[in-house]
Amino acid sequence: MYMIEARNIHKSFDRLHVLKGISLNVEEGEVIAIIGPSGSGKSTLLRCLIHLEVIDRGDITIQGQPFAYETEEGKSCYVPDKQVREICKKLGMVFQNFNLFPHKTVLGNIIEAPVIVNKMDREEAVDIAEGLLKRVGLADKRDNYPSQLSGGQKQRVAIARALAMKPDIMLFDEPTSSLDPELTGEVLKVMRDLAEDRMTMLVVTHEMGFAREVADRVIFMDDGEIIEEGCPKDIFRSPSNERTKSFIEQVL
Amino acid sequence: MQELLSEVVIPTMSYISRIIVPMLEGTVVTLKLFFITIILSIPLGVLIALARISKYKLLSSAVATYIWLLRGTPLLLQVFFVYYGLPNFGIVLDNFPASCIAFVLNYAAYLAEIFRAGIQSIDKGQYEGAKVLGFTYWQTMWRVILPQTVRRVLPPVSNEAITLVKDTALVYAIGLGELLRATKIAVSRDAVTSPFVVAAVFYLAMTFVLTKVFDKLEKRFAVY
Ligand SMILES: Nc1ncnc2c1ncn2[C@@H]1O[C@H](COP(=O)(O)OP(=O)(O)OP(=O)(O)O)[C@@H](O)[C@H]1O
Ligand SMILES: [Mg+2]
């Protein structure tokens, strides 16, 4: 069973056709790096997988459960809201600009969803949160507000917050792109650890080093299509497509 | 001559002690109207604001019409309507409940617009952050959006609260014995204007306390 099975996904914003038939199967424990030029639809793809955008056509299945499916008329529908929420809980997402809750402390940010959404006991949630904070190296920041943290620290809190819901799949949309270069390392390290723990991960990234070293598979997207995919070695050393080749030459 | 003039404008201690009781009684009515309006119009204003930004067009435009009507006509006219107009529809109200209803409905409309602006000033990323954690719409509103809105709307709400203290004087027009009416009675009876000065001090005291309370609240919310 695939963790994510997406078939022939199409998405347009008004007349702008952003995803032009994307198909993608993600295996358990697989780390996929999605690379490609700006505007190629990488973020939109991730956002469609977690229902922040709705697809126009195609099917999405998450861990064997239908999530969105194409009807006879060729329009896609999502399963009812309640199921959408249940399925989305299996996915965690980390954003480029963190989206932490500024009115909550670090600890408050992490326990919020377990307590409010999953009705977990506060003490239990705090225990889990403290464990996660240790894991991302921020145990001493538990009572700080996000505004008191550096970008790298914020992003690590955001990762801990997503992990607190015990997701089976993590989506990362350029998690290090808004960070100062010297802060990307600490975030990438947390992501490497996650990958080592066999978390299923989809990572949109400009960090070619991360893609090459950590990803099991690299997907190159351009203009709403998957142009090429394969293991990092092949994609980076000997891309078969011209567009992939020129993109990789540019970023390396 | 000099003495007489000051007697008329600046109240003496002995005179104050004579008028203080009815004026305090008037102040109690003023405060009652103030608190009832604040306590009821804030939650109502939140609901109206949420309805205003609802994706259900019918609800949102119905509420827009409500806000237009209540903000577009004088508060005093609304008080008159509830007090003198509603009896035509078989609803007869005493002047105090009538005032409360008109004030709550009017202030809820103003507050709703403040809350709407506050809610809409919250970054879209907050909704997305909540959504990917599995929050429902109401959980997102109560736990994420509204708490952040509070801090942003405190200054304009403080303005409204101060206006409200002074607006309570309007209900004088339907014979409710609030502070201004108590003042005017003393003025007419004793043929002096000094009770006006006392009333001004009372209003200033109330708005002073209010300003302090809102300052405290703002400080409290400034922690993040
Ligand atoms: N909500 C939206 N409304 C309209 N157009 C949108 C919206 N979101 C994205 N787009 C457009 O869709 C296209 C793909 O955007 P997307 O953000 O998916 O690209 P990306 O590959 O993530 O790019 P980047 O590397 O710059 O983040 C862009 O042309 C963008 O302007
Ligand atoms: Mg993007």
Short mmCIF file of C-alpha atoms and ligand atoms in Angstrom, two decimals:
data_model
loop_
_atom_site.label_atom_id
_atom_site.label_comp_id
_atom_site.label_asym_id
_atom_site.label_seq_id
_atom_site.Cartn_x
_atom_site.Cartn_y
_atom_site.Cartn_z
CA MET A 1 0.00 0.00 0.00
CA TYR A 2 1.28 3.43 -0.92
CA MET A 3 1.28 6.26 1.61
CA ILE A 4 0.16 8.65 -1.07
CA GLU A 5 -1.19 7.76 -4.44
CA ALA A 6 -1.93 10.71 -6.68
CA ARG A 7 -3.15 10.15 -10.19
CA ASN A 8 -3.39 12.66 -13.01
CA ILE A 9 -3.87 15.73 -10.84
CA HIS A 10 -4.91 18.94 -12.50
CA LYS A 11 -5.24 22.28 -10.85
CA SER A 12 -5.91 25.72 -12.29
CA PHE A 13 -6.17 29.14 -10.72
CA ASP A 14 -8.69 30.87 -12.94
CA ARG A 15 -7.16 30.40 -16.37
CA LEU A 16 -3.67 29.57 -15.13
CA HIS A 17 -3.12 25.84 -15.47
CA VAL A 18 -0.69 25.13 -12.63
CA LEU A 19 -0.69 21.34 -12.30
CA LYS A 20 -0.99 19.49 -15.59
CA GLY A 21 -1.57 15.88 -14.79
CA ILE A 22 0.73 15.00 -11.92
CA SER A 23 0.95 11.36 -10.89
CA LEU A 24 2.94 10.33 -7.89
CA ASN A 25 3.19 7.28 -5.63
CA VAL A 26 4.91 7.60 -2.31
CA GLU A 27 6.07 4.54 -0.42
CA GLU A 28 6.25 4.19 3.32
CA GLY A 29 9.44 5.65 4.72
CA GLU A 30 10.39 7.23 1.44
CA VAL A 31 11.96 10.66 1.36
CA ILE A 32 11.16 12.56 -1.80
CA ALA A 33 12.74 15.86 -2.73
CA ILE A 34 10.75 17.97 -5.15
CA ILE A 35 12.84 20.47 -7.06
CA GLY A 36 12.15 22.80 -9.92
CA PRO A 37 12.08 26.42 -10.96
CA SER A 38 9.92 29.03 -9.28
CA GLY A 39 6.30 28.88 -10.34
CA SER A 40 6.49 25.29 -11.51
CA GLY A 41 3.71 24.25 -9.11
CA LYS A 42 5.69 22.55 -6.33
CA SER A 43 3.91 24.30 -3.47
CA THR A 44 0.57 23.89 -5.16
CA LEU A 45 1.15 20.14 -5.40
CA LEU A 46 1.86 19.83 -1.67
CA ARG A 47 -1.07 22.09 -0.83
CA CYS A 48 -3.42 19.94 -2.89
CA LEU A 49 -2.28 16.83 -1.03
CA ILE A 50 -3.31 18.35 2.30
CA HIS A 51 -6.46 20.07 1.13
CA LEU A 52 -5.20 23.64 1.35
CA GLU A 53 -6.09 23.77 -2.34
CA VAL A 54 -8.65 21.60 -4.05
CA ILE A 55 -7.80 19.76 -7.23
CA ASP A 56 -9.89 20.10 -10.39
CA ARG A 57 -9.27 16.64 -11.79
CA GLY A 58 -7.59 13.44 -10.72
CA ASP A 59 -7.59 11.14 -7.70
CA ILE A 60 -5.74 11.17 -4.42
CA THR A 61 -5.57 8.18 -2.10
CA ILE A 62 -3.87 8.43 1.28
CA GLN A 63 -2.82 5.16 2.91
CA GLY A 64 -5.37 3.29 0.88
CA GLN A 65 -8.22 5.61 1.77
CA PRO A 66 -9.81 7.62 -1.00
CA PHE A 67 -9.29 11.34 -0.39
CA ALA A 68 -10.29 12.93 -3.65
CA TYR A 69 -11.71 11.16 -6.66
CA GLU A 70 -12.72 12.10 -10.14
CA THR A 71 -16.41 11.77 -10.92
CA GLU A 72 -18.03 10.70 -14.18
CA GLU A 73 -18.19 14.31 -15.35
CA GLY A 74 -14.44 14.60 -15.02
CA LYS A 75 -14.52 16.87 -11.95
CA SER A 76 -12.80 15.90 -8.74
CA CYS A 77 -14.58 15.73 -5.42
CA TYR A 78 -13.21 15.31 -1.97
CA VAL A 79 -14.63 12.92 0.60
CA PRO A 80 -16.90 14.56 3.25
CA ASP A 81 -15.33 17.21 5.49
CA LYS A 82 -15.07 15.00 8.53
CA GLN A 83 -13.15 12.35 6.63
CA VAL A 84 -10.99 15.02 5.02
CA ARG A 85 -10.00 16.17 8.50
CA GLU A 86 -9.29 12.64 9.67
CA ILE A 87 -7.11 11.93 6.65
CA CYS A 88 -5.35 15.29 6.90
CA LYS A 89 -4.37 14.42 10.46
CA LYS A 90 -2.15 11.72 9.02
CA LEU A 91 -0.25 14.42 7.19
CA GLY A 92 1.83 17.08 8.84
CA MET A 93 2.92 20.18 7.05
CA VAL A 94 5.75 22.63 7.60
CA PHE A 95 5.60 25.97 5.84
CA GLN A 96 8.23 28.30 4.53
CA ASN A 97 7.17 30.99 6.99
CA PHE A 98 6.43 28.71 9.95
CA ASN A 99 2.86 29.85 10.70
CA LEU A 100 3.38 29.40 14.41
CA PHE A 101 0.69 30.80 16.69
CA PRO A 102 2.24 34.03 17.98
CA HIS A 103 -0.06 34.27 21.02
CA LYS A 104 1.03 30.87 22.33
CA THR A 105 4.32 29.90 23.87
CA VAL A 106 6.48 27.26 22.24
CA LEU A 107 4.92 24.63 24.48
CA GLY A 108 1.45 26.06 23.84
CA ASN A 109 2.00 25.81 20.11
CA ILE A 110 2.92 22.16 20.36
CA ILE A 111 0.19 20.96 22.72
CA GLU A 112 -2.59 23.00 21.12
CA ALA A 113 -3.60 20.50 18.45
CA PRO A 114 -3.26 17.33 20.55
CA VAL A 115 -5.37 18.91 23.30
CA ILE A 116 -7.94 20.72 21.19
CA VAL A 117 -8.22 18.46 18.17
CA ASN A 118 -7.43 15.07 19.66
CA LYS A 119 -8.81 15.84 23.15
CA MET A 120 -5.65 14.52 24.71
CA ASP A 121 -4.99 15.10 28.43
CA ARG A 122 -2.97 18.23 28.94
CA GLU A 123 -0.32 16.46 31.00
CA GLU A 124 0.15 13.77 28.42
CA ALA A 125 0.40 16.39 25.69
CA VAL A 126 2.97 18.31 27.70
CA ASP A 127 5.03 15.14 28.14
CA ILE A 128 4.99 14.48 24.43
CA ALA A 129 5.78 18.11 23.67
CA GLU A 130 8.76 18.10 25.99
CA GLY A 131 10.08 14.98 24.34
CA LEU A 132 9.70 16.59 20.93
CA LEU A 133 11.38 19.78 22.07
CA LYS A 134 14.32 17.77 23.25
CA ARG A 135 14.41 16.01 19.93
CA VAL A 136 14.62 19.29 18.02
CA GLY A 137 17.05 20.71 20.57
CA LEU A 138 14.82 23.40 22.06
CA ALA A 139 13.97 22.10 25.50
CA ASP A 140 15.09 25.38 27.06
CA LYS A 141 12.73 27.46 24.89
CA ARG A 142 9.53 25.87 26.04
CA ASP A 143 8.10 28.99 27.69
CA ASN A 144 9.25 31.49 25.09
CA TYR A 145 6.96 33.10 22.57
CA PRO A 146 7.69 32.59 18.87
CA SER A 147 8.63 36.26 18.54
CA GLN A 148 11.56 35.58 20.85
CA LEU A 149 13.04 32.87 18.63
CA SER A 150 15.34 32.90 15.63
CA GLY A 151 14.04 31.67 12.29
CA GLY A 152 15.75 28.33 12.62
CA GLN A 153 14.32 27.85 16.09
CA LYS A 154 10.85 28.79 14.88
CA GLN A 155 11.04 26.26 12.12
CA ARG A 156 12.15 23.55 14.52
CA VAL A 157 9.19 24.38 16.76
CA ALA A 158 6.95 24.17 13.71
CA ILE A 159 8.32 20.71 12.96
CA ALA A 160 7.78 19.63 16.59
CA ARG A 161 4.25 21.02 16.44
CA ALA A 162 3.47 18.97 13.35
CA LEU A 163 5.04 15.85 14.87
CA ALA A 164 2.92 16.20 18.02
CA MET A 165 -0.05 15.02 15.97
CA LYS A 166 1.87 11.83 15.14
CA PRO A 167 1.55 12.14 11.40
CA ASP A 168 2.54 9.30 9.10
CA ILE A 169 3.61 11.65 6.34
CA MET A 170 5.35 15.00 6.57
CA LEU A 171 5.14 17.65 3.89
CA PHE A 172 7.78 20.38 3.85
CA ASP A 173 7.38 23.42 1.64
CA GLU A 174 10.79 25.08 1.40
CA PRO A 175 11.37 24.85 5.15
CA THR A 176 14.70 26.65 4.98
CA SER A 177 14.06 29.24 2.28
CA SER A 178 13.25 32.10 4.62
CA LEU A 179 16.20 31.41 6.91
CA ASP A 180 19.58 33.03 7.03
CA PRO A 181 22.11 30.63 5.49
CA GLU A 182 23.79 29.93 8.82
CA LEU A 183 20.46 28.78 10.29
CA THR A 184 19.48 26.27 7.63
CA GLY A 185 21.80 23.60 9.03
CA GLU A 186 19.95 23.16 12.32
CA VAL A 187 16.64 22.67 10.52
CA LEU A 188 18.09 20.31 7.94
CA LYS A 189 19.60 18.26 10.72
CA VAL A 190 16.19 17.77 12.34
CA MET A 191 14.86 16.70 8.95
CA ARG A 192 17.73 14.27 8.45
CA ASP A 193 16.97 12.73 11.84
CA LEU A 194 13.35 12.35 10.83
CA ALA A 195 14.38 10.67 7.61
CA GLU A 196 16.59 8.30 9.56
CA ASP A 197 13.59 7.40 11.70
CA ARG A 198 11.92 6.38 8.43
CA MET A 199 9.35 9.15 8.35
CA THR A 200 7.68 9.41 4.97
CA MET A 201 8.61 12.87 3.71
CA LEU A 202 7.84 15.07 0.74
CA VAL A 203 10.21 17.99 0.71
CA VAL A 204 10.03 20.90 -1.69
CA THR A 205 13.49 22.37 -1.48
CA HIS A 206 16.20 24.45 -3.03
CA GLU A 207 18.77 22.71 -0.83
CA MET A 208 20.42 20.50 -3.41
CA GLY A 209 22.78 19.09 -0.82
CA PHE A 210 19.86 17.84 1.22
CA ALA A 211 18.14 16.42 -1.85
CA ARG A 212 21.29 14.60 -2.91
CA GLU A 213 22.21 13.20 0.48
CA VAL A 214 18.90 12.51 2.17
CA ALA A 215 16.30 11.90 -0.52
CA ASP A 216 15.55 8.44 -1.82
CA ARG A 217 14.02 9.97 -4.90
CA VAL A 218 14.22 13.36 -6.55
CA ILE A 219 11.36 14.73 -8.60
CA PHE A 220 12.02 17.56 -11.01
CA MET A 221 8.96 19.64 -11.82
CA ASP A 222 8.65 22.29 -14.46
CA ASP A 223 5.60 24.13 -15.70
CA GLY A 224 3.13 21.95 -13.83
CA GLU A 225 4.54 18.63 -14.90
CA ILE A 226 6.91 16.06 -13.50
CA ILE A 227 9.68 16.17 -16.06
CA GLU A 228 11.97 13.62 -14.55
CA GLU A 229 12.35 11.55 -11.44
CA GLY A 230 14.83 9.10 -10.11
CA CYS A 231 17.40 8.47 -7.46
CA PRO A 232 19.47 11.56 -6.60
CA LYS A 233 22.61 10.15 -8.12
CA ASP A 234 21.08 9.78 -11.56
CA ILE A 235 19.20 13.07 -11.49
CA PHE A 236 22.18 15.10 -10.40
CA ARG A 237 24.90 13.28 -12.36
CA SER A 238 23.20 12.33 -15.54
CA PRO A 239 19.81 13.94 -16.02
CA SER A 240 18.21 12.64 -19.17
CA ASN A 241 16.03 15.63 -19.87
CA GLU A 242 17.39 18.92 -21.21
CA ARG A 243 15.28 21.04 -18.85
CA THR A 244 16.45 19.06 -15.84
CA LYS A 245 20.02 19.40 -17.01
CA SER A 246 19.89 23.17 -17.37
CA PHE A 247 18.07 23.60 -14.04
CA ILE A 248 20.64 21.53 -12.23
CA GLU A 249 23.51 23.32 -13.88
CA GLN A 250 21.99 26.60 -12.75
CA VAL A 251 21.51 25.69 -9.10
CA LEU A 252 24.65 23.72 -8.48
CA MET B 1 -21.91 90.01 42.92
CA GLN B 2 -18.64 88.12 42.57
CA GLU B 3 -19.80 85.67 45.19
CA LEU B 4 -23.11 85.06 43.50
CA LEU B 5 -21.48 84.27 40.16
CA SER B 6 -19.13 81.69 41.56
CA GLU B 7 -21.98 80.17 43.51
CA VAL B 8 -23.80 79.65 40.20
CA VAL B 9 -20.92 78.01 38.33
CA ILE B 10 -18.62 76.50 40.92
CA PRO B 11 -20.48 74.40 43.45
CA THR B 12 -19.75 74.77 47.13
CA MET B 13 -19.20 71.76 49.33
CA SER B 14 -22.51 72.17 51.09
CA TYR B 15 -24.36 72.40 47.84
CA ILE B 16 -22.63 69.33 46.47
CA SER B 17 -23.59 67.31 49.48
CA ARG B 18 -27.21 68.16 48.78
CA ILE B 19 -27.22 67.06 45.16
CA ILE B 20 -24.73 64.23 45.42
CA VAL B 21 -27.21 61.49 46.28
CA PRO B 22 -29.54 61.91 43.29
CA MET B 23 -26.52 62.33 41.04
CA LEU B 24 -24.96 59.12 42.32
CA GLU B 25 -28.25 57.38 41.75
CA GLY B 26 -28.19 58.67 38.21
CA THR B 27 -24.65 57.42 37.83
CA VAL B 28 -25.74 53.95 38.87
CA VAL B 29 -28.29 53.93 36.05
CA THR B 30 -25.64 55.20 33.65
CA LEU B 31 -23.24 52.46 34.72
CA LYS B 32 -25.92 49.79 34.47
CA LEU B 33 -26.70 50.81 30.93
CA PHE B 34 -22.98 50.93 30.18
CA PHE B 35 -22.21 47.46 31.50
CA ILE B 36 -25.24 45.79 30.01
CA THR B 37 -24.38 47.28 26.63
CA ILE B 38 -20.71 46.32 26.79
CA ILE B 39 -21.32 42.81 28.06
CA LEU B 40 -23.98 41.97 25.49
CA SER B 41 -22.74 43.90 22.48
CA ILE B 42 -19.27 42.34 22.45
CA PRO B 43 -20.35 38.72 21.93
CA LEU B 44 -23.12 39.85 19.61
CA GLY B 45 -20.59 41.93 17.70
CA VAL B 46 -18.30 38.90 17.33
CA LEU B 47 -21.14 36.81 15.93
CA ILE B 48 -22.14 39.60 13.55
CA ALA B 49 -18.54 39.97 12.42
CA LEU B 50 -18.28 36.23 11.74
CA ALA B 51 -21.55 36.34 9.84
CA ARG B 52 -20.31 39.33 7.88
CA ILE B 53 -17.25 37.43 6.63
CA SER B 54 -19.15 34.18 6.18
CA LYS B 55 -18.94 32.48 2.82
CA TYR B 56 -22.75 32.24 2.83
CA LYS B 57 -23.63 35.25 0.71
CA LEU B 58 -27.18 35.57 2.00
CA LEU B 59 -26.09 35.69 5.62
CA SER B 60 -23.27 38.08 4.88
CA SER B 61 -25.44 40.54 2.96
CA ALA B 62 -28.26 40.36 5.52
CA VAL B 63 -25.73 41.30 8.16
CA ALA B 64 -24.27 44.03 5.97
CA THR B 65 -27.74 45.55 5.74
CA TYR B 66 -28.13 45.36 9.50
CA ILE B 67 -24.85 47.16 10.02
CA TRP B 68 -25.77 49.80 7.48
CA LEU B 69 -29.13 50.47 9.16
CA LEU B 70 -27.72 50.64 12.66
CA ARG B 71 -24.71 52.75 11.80
CA GLY B 72 -26.58 54.87 9.30
CA THR B 73 -29.24 56.26 11.65
CA PRO B 74 -28.86 58.22 14.87
CA LEU B 75 -28.67 56.19 18.04
CA LEU B 76 -31.30 58.45 19.55
CA LEU B 77 -33.65 57.63 16.70
CA GLN B 78 -33.11 53.94 17.43
CA VAL B 79 -33.86 54.51 21.10
CA PHE B 80 -37.07 56.33 20.11
CA PHE B 81 -37.97 53.54 17.74
CA VAL B 82 -37.64 50.84 20.38
CA TYR B 83 -39.42 52.91 23.03
CA TYR B 84 -42.15 54.62 21.04
CA GLY B 85 -42.25 52.56 17.85
CA LEU B 86 -42.29 48.98 19.05
CA PRO B 87 -45.56 49.41 20.99
CA ASN B 88 -47.20 49.66 17.56
CA PHE B 89 -46.16 46.04 17.07
CA GLY B 90 -47.45 45.07 20.47
CA ILE B 91 -44.09 45.25 22.20
CA VAL B 92 -44.24 47.67 25.09
CA LEU B 93 -41.03 48.21 27.00
CA ASP B 94 -40.04 50.29 29.97
CA ASN B 95 -37.51 52.99 29.22
CA PHE B 96 -34.59 51.09 30.72
CA PRO B 97 -34.98 47.82 28.80
CA ALA B 98 -35.82 49.84 25.69
CA SER B 99 -32.58 51.79 26.06
CA CYS B 100 -30.59 48.62 26.63
CA ILE B 101 -31.97 46.97 23.51
CA ALA B 102 -31.29 49.98 21.30
CA PHE B 103 -27.80 50.42 22.72
CA VAL B 104 -26.83 46.77 22.44
CA LEU B 105 -28.05 46.53 18.84
CA ASN B 106 -26.32 49.77 17.89
CA TYR B 107 -23.02 49.07 19.60
CA ALA B 108 -22.92 45.51 18.32
CA ALA B 109 -23.03 46.92 14.79
CA TYR B 110 -20.08 49.25 15.41
CA LEU B 111 -18.10 46.63 17.28
CA ALA B 112 -18.80 44.06 14.55
CA GLU B 113 -17.05 46.25 12.01
CA ILE B 114 -14.08 46.67 14.33
CA PHE B 115 -13.93 42.91 14.92
CA ARG B 116 -14.30 42.17 11.22
CA ALA B 117 -11.35 44.39 10.40
CA GLY B 118 -9.38 42.76 13.23
CA ILE B 119 -10.18 39.24 12.08
CA GLN B 120 -9.33 40.05 8.49
CA SER B 121 -5.99 41.52 9.53
CA ILE B 122 -4.82 38.11 10.75
CA ASP B 123 -2.43 36.42 8.35
CA LYS B 124 -3.89 33.72 6.12
CA GLY B 125 -1.02 31.46 7.24
CA GLN B 126 -2.65 31.21 10.68
CA TYR B 127 -5.71 29.55 9.14
CA GLU B 128 -3.49 27.23 7.14
CA GLY B 129 -1.34 26.38 10.14
CA ALA B 130 -4.47 25.50 12.11
CA LYS B 131 -6.06 23.61 9.27
CA VAL B 132 -3.14 21.26 8.67
CA LEU B 133 -3.22 20.41 12.38
CA GLY B 134 -6.83 19.29 11.99
CA PHE B 135 -8.64 22.26 13.54
CA THR B 136 -12.29 22.76 12.60
CA TYR B 137 -13.54 26.21 11.60
CA TRP B 138 -14.79 27.00 15.12
CA GLN B 139 -11.67 25.67 16.79
CA THR B 140 -9.61 27.82 14.47
CA MET B 141 -11.70 30.88 15.29
CA TRP B 142 -11.81 30.44 19.06
CA ARG B 143 -8.30 29.18 19.64
CA VAL B 144 -6.26 30.88 16.96
CA ILE B 145 -7.90 33.81 15.23
CA LEU B 146 -10.04 35.55 17.87
CA PRO B 147 -7.37 35.52 20.61
CA GLN B 148 -5.02 37.31 18.23
CA THR B 149 -7.78 39.66 17.16
CA VAL B 150 -8.37 40.78 20.76
CA ARG B 151 -5.01 42.45 20.96
CA ARG B 152 -5.48 44.27 17.69
CA VAL B 153 -8.97 45.56 18.45
CA LEU B 154 -8.34 46.73 22.01
CA PRO B 155 -7.51 50.35 21.04
CA PRO B 156 -10.58 50.89 18.84
CA VAL B 157 -12.81 49.05 21.32
CA SER B 158 -11.51 51.31 24.06
CA ASN B 159 -12.59 54.25 21.93
CA GLU B 160 -16.07 52.81 21.57
CA ALA B 161 -16.32 52.16 25.30
CA ILE B 162 -15.51 55.79 26.06
CA THR B 163 -18.04 56.97 23.51
CA LEU B 164 -20.57 54.66 25.11
CA VAL B 165 -20.15 56.25 28.53
CA LYS B 166 -21.13 59.56 27.04
CA ASP B 167 -23.81 58.18 24.74
CA THR B 168 -25.72 56.91 27.76
CA ALA B 169 -26.74 60.53 28.28
CA LEU B 170 -29.00 60.23 25.22
CA VAL B 171 -31.57 58.16 27.06
CA TYR B 172 -32.35 61.27 29.05
CA ALA B 173 -34.63 61.94 26.08
CA ILE B 174 -36.99 59.11 27.04
CA GLY B 175 -37.00 60.08 30.67
CA LEU B 176 -34.57 57.52 32.05
CA GLY B 177 -33.09 58.80 35.29
CA GLU B 178 -29.42 58.57 34.41
CA LEU B 179 -26.69 60.98 35.42
CA LEU B 180 -27.46 63.80 33.01
CA ARG B 181 -31.14 63.79 33.86
CA ALA B 182 -30.39 63.88 37.58
CA THR B 183 -28.10 66.80 36.84
CA LYS B 184 -30.64 68.67 34.78
CA ILE B 185 -33.27 68.27 37.50
CA ALA B 186 -30.96 69.87 40.03
CA VAL B 187 -30.10 72.65 37.60
CA SER B 188 -33.73 73.52 36.91
CA ARG B 189 -34.79 73.26 40.51
CA ASP B 190 -32.00 75.35 42.02
CA ALA B 191 -31.46 77.73 39.12
CA VAL B 192 -27.70 77.10 39.15
CA THR B 193 -25.45 75.57 36.55
CA SER B 194 -22.90 74.15 38.96
CA PRO B 195 -24.38 70.61 38.85
CA PHE B 196 -23.15 70.48 35.25
CA VAL B 197 -19.62 70.79 36.57
CA VAL B 198 -20.24 67.96 38.99
CA ALA B 199 -21.63 65.84 36.16
CA ALA B 200 -18.59 66.58 34.03
CA VAL B 201 -16.37 65.41 36.86
CA PHE B 202 -18.40 62.22 37.15
CA TYR B 203 -18.12 61.48 33.43
CA LEU B 204 -14.43 62.25 33.48
CA ALA B 205 -13.94 59.91 36.42
CA MET B 206 -15.71 57.11 34.59
CA THR B 207 -13.74 57.58 31.38
CA PHE B 208 -10.54 57.87 33.39
CA VAL B 209 -11.11 54.48 35.02
CA LEU B 210 -12.03 53.03 31.66
CA THR B 211 -8.87 54.35 30.05
CA LYS B 212 -6.81 52.80 32.82
CA VAL B 213 -8.57 49.45 32.47
CA PHE B 214 -7.89 49.37 28.75
CA ASP B 215 -4.26 50.39 29.29
CA LYS B 216 -3.90 47.42 31.63
CA LEU B 217 -5.50 45.09 29.13
CA GLU B 218 -3.23 46.32 26.36
CA LYS B 219 -0.18 45.74 28.53
CA ARG B 220 -1.39 42.29 29.41
CA PHE B 221 -1.79 41.37 25.75
CA ALA B 222 1.56 42.85 24.82
CA VAL B 223 3.46 39.88 26.22
CA TYR B 224 3.85 38.20 22.84
N1 LIG C 1 -3.82 31.08 -4.75
C1 LIG C 1 -3.35 31.32 -6.00
N2 LIG C 1 -4.05 32.07 -6.86
C2 LIG C 1 -3.59 32.28 -8.11
N3 LIG C 1 -2.44 31.82 -8.59
C3 LIG C 1 -1.69 31.07 -7.77
C4 LIG C 1 -2.10 30.79 -6.43
N4 LIG C 1 -1.15 30.01 -5.86
C5 LIG C 1 -0.19 29.84 -6.79
N5 LIG C 1 -0.51 30.46 -7.93
C6 LIG C 1 0.29 30.44 -9.16
O1 LIG C 1 0.52 29.11 -9.51
C7 LIG C 1 1.82 28.95 -10.03
C8 LIG C 1 2.56 27.88 -9.27
O2 LIG C 1 2.78 28.35 -7.97
P1 LIG C 1 3.51 27.53 -6.84
O3 LIG C 1 3.51 28.36 -5.64
O4 LIG C 1 2.95 26.18 -6.76
O5 LIG C 1 4.99 27.45 -7.45
P2 LIG C 1 6.30 26.91 -6.78
O6 LIG C 1 6.83 25.86 -7.69
O7 LIG C 1 6.04 26.53 -5.38
O8 LIG C 1 7.25 28.17 -6.86
P3 LIG C 1 8.32 28.73 -5.79
O9 LIG C 1 9.56 27.94 -5.98
O10 LIG C 1 8.49 30.14 -6.18
O11 LIG C 1 7.71 28.57 -4.44
C9 LIG C 1 2.48 30.30 -9.98
O12 LIG C 1 2.38 30.89 -11.25
C10 LIG C 1 1.64 31.06 -9.00
O13 LIG C 1 1.62 32.43 -9.30
MG MG C 2 6.55 27.34 -3.49
#
